[in-house]
Amino acid sequence: MEELKQRILKEGRVLPGDILKVDSFLNHQIDTALMNRIGQRFHELFGNDKITRILTIEASGIAAAYATAQQFDNCPLVFAKKGTAANMSADVYHATAYSYTRSGEMEIYVSHQYLSPADRILIIDDFLANGQALSALSEIVRQAGAHLVGCGVVVEKAYQPGGEMLRRQGIRVESLAKIAAMDPENGIRFE
Ligand code: 5GP
């Protein structure tokens, strides 16, 4: 998505530790018009796939997932919550992911009530790096017995292994901007 790439080039900041900061429009302050166009783009990609529910993870996936759900006839949007095993009841699906930005394990969970075997799920997230977040979400879809149609990612850091790992498992992954390389000195290069 050319508009998104230009915005990343203009406002993105590459931080040490391989983090791209896009706080000015994607995951702190949100450019809602851009986000709506991101939702439209995901609809172009997955619009024929009879999606019944969008699944994401709190907090930074929610905006893109919301914009996307609106394009799919306002289908329900479910976000996995982050928490610890201690506060989980028996009626939840849960999975563990290693958090890239927080450097630690996190448990994520979704109530049984909000996913069913009849669902055709599109997972949406803001970033794909090592694939931990999307793997954990796909594990939750598996536990629910629902059908995973694919994953829509706003920014994929394609030089990190997550995208390849998921695609090797046969999961359809569509990214709107694929970063081939980035570093604080030389900036960002797209695929
Ligand atoms: P993964 O699980 O694929 O390693 O990382 C995905 C999650 O980590 C995303 O949900 C996102 O919140 C966060 N993340 C990974 N890399 C970056 C990055 O470069 N910038 C930002 N802002 N978040 C990232």
mmCIF file of C-alpha atoms and ligand atoms in Angstrom:
data_model
loop_
_atom_site.group_PDB
_atom_site.id
_atom_site.type_symbol
_atom_site.label_atom_id
_atom_site.label_comp_id
_atom_site.label_asym_id
_atom_site.label_seq_id
_atom_site.Cartn_x
_atom_site.Cartn_y
_atom_site.Cartn_z
ATOM 1 C CA MET A 1 0.000 0.000 0.000
ATOM 2 C CA GLU A 2 1.899 2.969 -1.360
ATOM 3 C CA GLU A 3 0.307 5.593 0.894
ATOM 4 C CA LEU A 4 1.281 3.585 3.962
ATOM 5 C CA LYS A 5 4.868 3.116 2.787
ATOM 6 C CA GLN A 6 5.261 6.846 2.127
ATOM 7 C CA ARG A 7 3.904 7.613 5.587
ATOM 8 C CA ILE A 8 6.327 5.160 7.190
ATOM 9 C CA LEU A 9 9.224 6.754 5.291
ATOM 10 C CA LYS A 10 8.114 10.235 6.322
ATOM 11 C CA GLU A 11 7.279 9.674 9.981
ATOM 12 C CA GLY A 12 8.656 6.280 11.040
ATOM 13 C CA ARG A 13 11.651 6.210 13.334
ATOM 14 C CA VAL A 14 13.961 3.214 13.571
ATOM 15 C CA LEU A 15 14.996 2.624 17.149
ATOM 16 C CA PRO A 16 17.866 0.489 18.369
ATOM 17 C CA GLY A 17 16.616 -3.025 19.092
ATOM 18 C CA ASP A 18 14.899 -3.339 15.721
ATOM 19 C CA ILE A 19 11.790 -1.406 16.650
ATOM 20 C CA LEU A 20 10.021 0.799 14.136
ATOM 21 C CA LYS A 21 8.161 3.564 15.868
ATOM 22 C CA VAL A 22 5.084 4.723 13.995
ATOM 23 C CA ASP A 23 3.408 6.322 16.952
ATOM 24 C CA SER A 24 2.334 9.424 15.062
ATOM 25 C CA PHE A 25 -0.238 7.618 12.896
ATOM 26 C CA LEU A 26 -0.548 3.905 13.691
ATOM 27 C CA ASN A 27 -0.289 2.890 17.312
ATOM 28 C CA HIS A 28 -0.326 5.831 19.670
ATOM 29 C CA GLN A 29 -1.907 8.701 17.784
ATOM 30 C CA ILE A 30 -4.071 7.220 15.035
ATOM 31 C CA ASP A 31 -4.748 8.707 11.613
ATOM 32 C CA THR A 32 -8.311 7.479 11.324
ATOM 33 C CA ALA A 33 -8.641 8.301 7.617
ATOM 34 C CA LEU A 34 -5.533 6.245 6.849
ATOM 35 C CA MET A 35 -6.817 3.493 9.121
ATOM 36 C CA ASN A 36 -10.092 3.402 7.201
ATOM 37 C CA ARG A 37 -8.158 2.977 3.962
ATOM 38 C CA ILE A 38 -6.171 0.171 5.608
ATOM 39 C CA GLY A 39 -9.484 -1.516 6.416
ATOM 40 C CA GLN A 40 -10.596 -1.059 2.802
ATOM 41 C CA ARG A 41 -7.385 -2.621 1.546
ATOM 42 C CA PHE A 42 -7.875 -5.675 3.760
ATOM 43 C CA HIS A 43 -11.396 -5.927 2.421
ATOM 44 C CA GLU A 44 -10.041 -5.910 -1.139
ATOM 45 C CA LEU A 45 -7.752 -8.782 -0.179
ATOM 46 C CA PHE A 46 -10.164 -10.930 1.862
ATOM 47 C CA GLY A 47 -13.586 -9.680 0.748
ATOM 48 C CA ASN A 48 -14.535 -12.920 -1.032
ATOM 49 C CA ASP A 49 -13.626 -15.153 1.883
ATOM 50 C CA LYS A 50 -16.909 -15.065 3.808
ATOM 51 C CA ILE A 51 -15.317 -13.713 6.965
ATOM 52 C CA THR A 52 -17.633 -13.886 9.976
ATOM 53 C CA ARG A 53 -15.352 -12.452 12.654
ATOM 54 C CA ILE A 54 -12.161 -10.432 12.987
ATOM 55 C CA LEU A 55 -9.685 -11.390 15.700
ATOM 56 C CA THR A 56 -6.844 -9.249 17.014
ATOM 57 C CA ILE A 57 -4.843 -8.671 20.179
ATOM 58 C CA GLU A 58 -4.987 -5.704 22.517
ATOM 59 C CA ALA A 59 -4.076 -2.936 22.326
ATOM 60 C CA SER A 60 -2.383 -1.846 19.146
ATOM 61 C CA GLY A 61 -4.177 -4.283 16.817
ATOM 62 C CA ILE A 62 -7.609 -2.975 17.684
ATOM 63 C CA ALA A 63 -7.700 0.147 15.525
ATOM 64 C CA ALA A 64 -6.817 -1.646 12.274
ATOM 65 C CA ALA A 65 -9.124 -4.525 13.196
ATOM 66 C CA TYR A 66 -11.992 -2.108 13.852
ATOM 67 C CA ALA A 67 -11.497 -0.329 10.535
ATOM 68 C CA THR A 68 -11.428 -3.725 8.837
ATOM 69 C CA ALA A 69 -14.528 -5.069 10.592
ATOM 70 C CA GLN A 70 -16.485 -2.050 9.370
ATOM 71 C CA GLN A 71 -15.638 -3.026 5.788
ATOM 72 C CA PHE A 72 -16.894 -6.558 6.382
ATOM 73 C CA ASP A 73 -20.476 -5.450 7.029
ATOM 74 C CA ASN A 74 -19.585 -4.512 10.599
ATOM 75 C CA CYS A 75 -18.849 -8.117 11.491
ATOM 76 C CA PRO A 76 -17.973 -8.741 15.150
ATOM 77 C CA LEU A 77 -14.458 -7.871 16.236
ATOM 78 C CA VAL A 78 -12.895 -9.830 19.098
ATOM 79 C CA PHE A 79 -9.618 -8.840 20.696
ATOM 80 C CA ALA A 80 -7.571 -11.275 22.729
ATOM 81 C CA LYS A 81 -6.800 -9.945 26.172
ATOM 82 C CA LYS A 82 -3.384 -10.058 27.712
ATOM 83 C CA GLY A 83 -3.160 -11.353 31.245
ATOM 84 C CA THR A 84 -1.703 -13.936 33.521
ATOM 85 C CA ALA A 85 -2.846 -17.508 34.136
ATOM 86 C CA ALA A 86 -3.990 -16.534 37.629
ATOM 87 C CA ASN A 87 -6.899 -14.409 36.482
ATOM 88 C CA MET A 88 -8.140 -16.811 33.831
ATOM 89 C CA SER A 89 -11.375 -18.672 34.274
ATOM 90 C CA ALA A 90 -12.104 -22.091 32.802
ATOM 91 C CA ASP A 91 -14.244 -20.801 29.962
ATOM 92 C CA VAL A 92 -11.464 -19.194 27.956
ATOM 93 C CA TYR A 93 -9.157 -20.239 25.154
ATOM 94 C CA HIS A 94 -5.617 -19.244 25.926
ATOM 95 C CA ALA A 95 -2.168 -19.293 24.406
ATOM 96 C CA THR A 96 1.291 -18.017 25.279
ATOM 97 C CA ALA A 97 3.358 -15.626 23.198
ATOM 98 C CA TYR A 98 6.743 -14.080 23.716
ATOM 99 C CA SER A 99 6.270 -10.328 23.474
ATOM 100 C CA TYR A 100 8.771 -8.689 21.169
ATOM 101 C CA THR A 101 8.335 -5.164 22.441
ATOM 102 C CA ARG A 102 7.993 -6.091 26.101
ATOM 103 C CA SER A 103 10.695 -8.793 26.229
ATOM 104 C CA GLY A 104 8.713 -11.332 28.176
ATOM 105 C CA GLU A 105 6.132 -14.082 27.934
ATOM 106 C CA MET A 106 2.519 -13.070 27.853
ATOM 107 C CA GLU A 107 -0.647 -15.088 28.154
ATOM 108 C CA ILE A 108 -3.491 -14.140 25.874
ATOM 109 C CA TYR A 109 -7.049 -15.261 26.207
ATOM 110 C CA VAL A 110 -10.464 -15.099 24.570
ATOM 111 C CA SER A 111 -13.759 -16.116 26.147
ATOM 112 C CA HIS A 112 -15.384 -19.237 24.678
ATOM 113 C CA GLN A 113 -18.472 -17.100 24.153
ATOM 114 C CA TYR A 114 -16.946 -15.049 21.342
ATOM 115 C CA LEU A 115 -15.571 -17.680 18.952
ATOM 116 C CA SER A 116 -17.382 -20.689 17.577
ATOM 117 C CA PRO A 117 -16.620 -23.606 15.248
ATOM 118 C CA ALA A 118 -18.880 -21.996 12.626
ATOM 119 C CA ASP A 119 -16.618 -18.916 12.413
ATOM 120 C CA ARG A 120 -14.395 -17.987 9.485
ATOM 121 C CA ILE A 121 -11.754 -15.816 11.092
ATOM 122 C CA LEU A 122 -9.524 -13.077 9.742
ATOM 123 C CA ILE A 123 -6.720 -12.173 12.145
ATOM 124 C CA ILE A 124 -5.507 -8.564 11.965
ATOM 125 C CA ASP A 125 -2.458 -7.064 13.676
ATOM 126 C CA ASP A 126 -0.331 -3.964 13.358
ATOM 127 C CA PHE A 127 3.112 -5.617 13.149
ATOM 128 C CA LEU A 128 4.552 -8.989 12.215
ATOM 129 C CA ALA A 129 8.082 -9.647 13.424
ATOM 130 C CA ASN A 130 8.851 -13.079 14.873
ATOM 131 C CA GLY A 131 5.272 -14.247 14.473
ATOM 132 C CA GLN A 132 4.632 -14.925 18.154
ATOM 133 C CA ALA A 133 1.488 -12.835 18.412
ATOM 134 C CA LEU A 134 -0.069 -14.250 15.239
ATOM 135 C CA SER A 135 0.891 -17.818 16.204
ATOM 136 C CA ALA A 136 -0.799 -17.416 19.568
ATOM 137 C CA LEU A 137 -3.922 -15.994 17.904
ATOM 138 C CA SER A 138 -4.011 -18.843 15.389
ATOM 139 C CA GLU A 139 -3.677 -21.308 18.273
ATOM 140 C CA ILE A 140 -6.773 -19.739 19.829
ATOM 141 C CA VAL A 141 -8.661 -20.118 16.524
ATOM 142 C CA ARG A 142 -7.582 -23.778 16.459
ATOM 143 C CA GLN A 143 -8.811 -24.341 20.027
ATOM 144 C CA ALA A 144 -12.175 -22.827 19.078
ATOM 145 C CA GLY A 145 -12.469 -25.222 16.138
ATOM 146 C CA ALA A 146 -13.028 -22.218 13.859
ATOM 147 C CA HIS A 147 -11.600 -21.790 10.359
ATOM 148 C CA LEU A 148 -8.625 -19.448 10.001
ATOM 149 C CA VAL A 149 -8.977 -17.727 6.623
ATOM 150 C CA GLY A 150 -5.760 -15.749 6.967
ATOM 151 C CA CYS A 151 -3.877 -12.922 8.616
ATOM 152 C CA GLY A 152 -3.772 -9.275 7.586
ATOM 153 C CA VAL A 153 -0.783 -7.338 8.848
ATOM 154 C CA VAL A 154 -0.225 -3.613 8.503
ATOM 155 C CA VAL A 155 3.597 -3.709 8.678
ATOM 156 C CA GLU A 156 5.658 -6.857 8.199
ATOM 157 C CA LYS A 157 9.347 -6.768 9.071
ATOM 158 C CA ALA A 158 10.083 -9.331 6.369
ATOM 159 C CA TYR A 159 13.706 -9.814 7.390
ATOM 160 C CA GLN A 160 12.482 -11.347 10.648
ATOM 161 C CA PRO A 161 11.296 -14.963 10.582
ATOM 162 C CA GLY A 162 7.588 -14.685 11.487
ATOM 163 C CA GLY A 163 6.121 -14.267 7.998
ATOM 164 C CA GLU A 164 8.006 -17.214 6.555
ATOM 165 C CA MET A 165 7.194 -19.415 9.549
ATOM 166 C CA LEU A 166 3.452 -18.738 9.260
ATOM 167 C CA ARG A 167 3.357 -19.108 5.466
ATOM 168 C CA ARG A 168 5.263 -22.405 5.733
ATOM 169 C CA GLN A 169 2.430 -23.616 7.973
ATOM 170 C CA GLY A 170 0.054 -22.878 5.101
ATOM 171 C CA ILE A 171 -1.402 -19.744 6.679
ATOM 172 C CA ARG A 172 -2.273 -16.977 4.225
ATOM 173 C CA VAL A 173 -0.515 -13.797 5.374
ATOM 174 C CA GLU A 174 -1.102 -10.478 3.589
ATOM 175 C CA SER A 175 0.979 -7.452 4.572
ATOM 176 C CA LEU A 176 0.345 -3.894 3.439
ATOM 177 C CA ALA A 177 3.975 -2.780 3.847
ATOM 178 C CA LYS A 178 6.871 -5.232 3.854
ATOM 179 C CA ILE A 179 10.142 -3.960 5.242
ATOM 180 C CA ALA A 180 13.171 -5.676 3.706
ATOM 181 C CA ALA A 181 15.735 -3.965 5.933
ATOM 182 C CA MET A 182 15.979 -1.123 8.410
ATOM 183 C CA ASP A 183 18.504 0.404 10.752
ATOM 184 C CA PRO A 184 18.907 3.739 12.508
ATOM 185 C CA GLU A 185 21.703 4.910 10.144
ATOM 186 C CA ASN A 186 20.420 3.820 6.735
ATOM 187 C CA GLY A 187 16.699 4.046 7.375
ATOM 188 C CA ILE A 188 14.007 1.812 5.913
ATOM 189 C CA ARG A 189 13.959 -0.183 2.696
ATOM 190 C CA PHE A 190 10.787 -1.914 1.468
ATOM 191 C CA GLU A 191 10.625 -5.191 -0.480
HETATM 192 P P1 5GP B 1 5.832 -10.768 16.834
HETATM 193 O O1 5GP B 1 4.966 -11.511 17.797
HETATM 194 O O2 5GP B 1 5.490 -11.034 15.382
HETATM 195 O O3 5GP B 1 7.296 -10.938 17.096
HETATM 196 O O4 5GP B 1 5.594 -9.236 17.094
HETATM 197 C C1 5GP B 1 4.347 -8.699 16.862
HETATM 198 C C2 5GP B 1 3.898 -7.775 17.949
HETATM 199 O O5 5GP B 1 4.999 -7.044 18.512
HETATM 200 C C3 5GP B 1 2.946 -6.771 17.377
HETATM 201 O O6 5GP B 1 1.672 -7.040 17.949
HETATM 202 C C4 5GP B 1 3.481 -5.423 17.768
HETATM 203 O O7 5GP B 1 2.656 -4.861 18.770
HETATM 204 C C5 5GP B 1 4.858 -5.651 18.326
HETATM 205 N N1 5GP B 1 5.953 -5.228 17.435
HETATM 206 C C6 5GP B 1 6.875 -6.043 16.847
HETATM 207 N N2 5GP B 1 7.779 -5.337 16.166
HETATM 208 C C7 5GP B 1 7.429 -4.043 16.309
HETATM 209 C C8 5GP B 1 8.000 -2.807 15.824
HETATM 210 O O8 5GP B 1 9.017 -2.752 15.124
HETATM 211 N N3 5GP B 1 7.347 -1.661 16.165
HETATM 212 C C9 5GP B 1 6.214 -1.679 16.930
HETATM 213 N N4 5GP B 1 5.655 -0.494 17.187
HETATM 214 N N5 5GP B 1 5.668 -2.812 17.419
HETATM 215 C C10 5GP B 1 6.265 -3.983 17.112
#
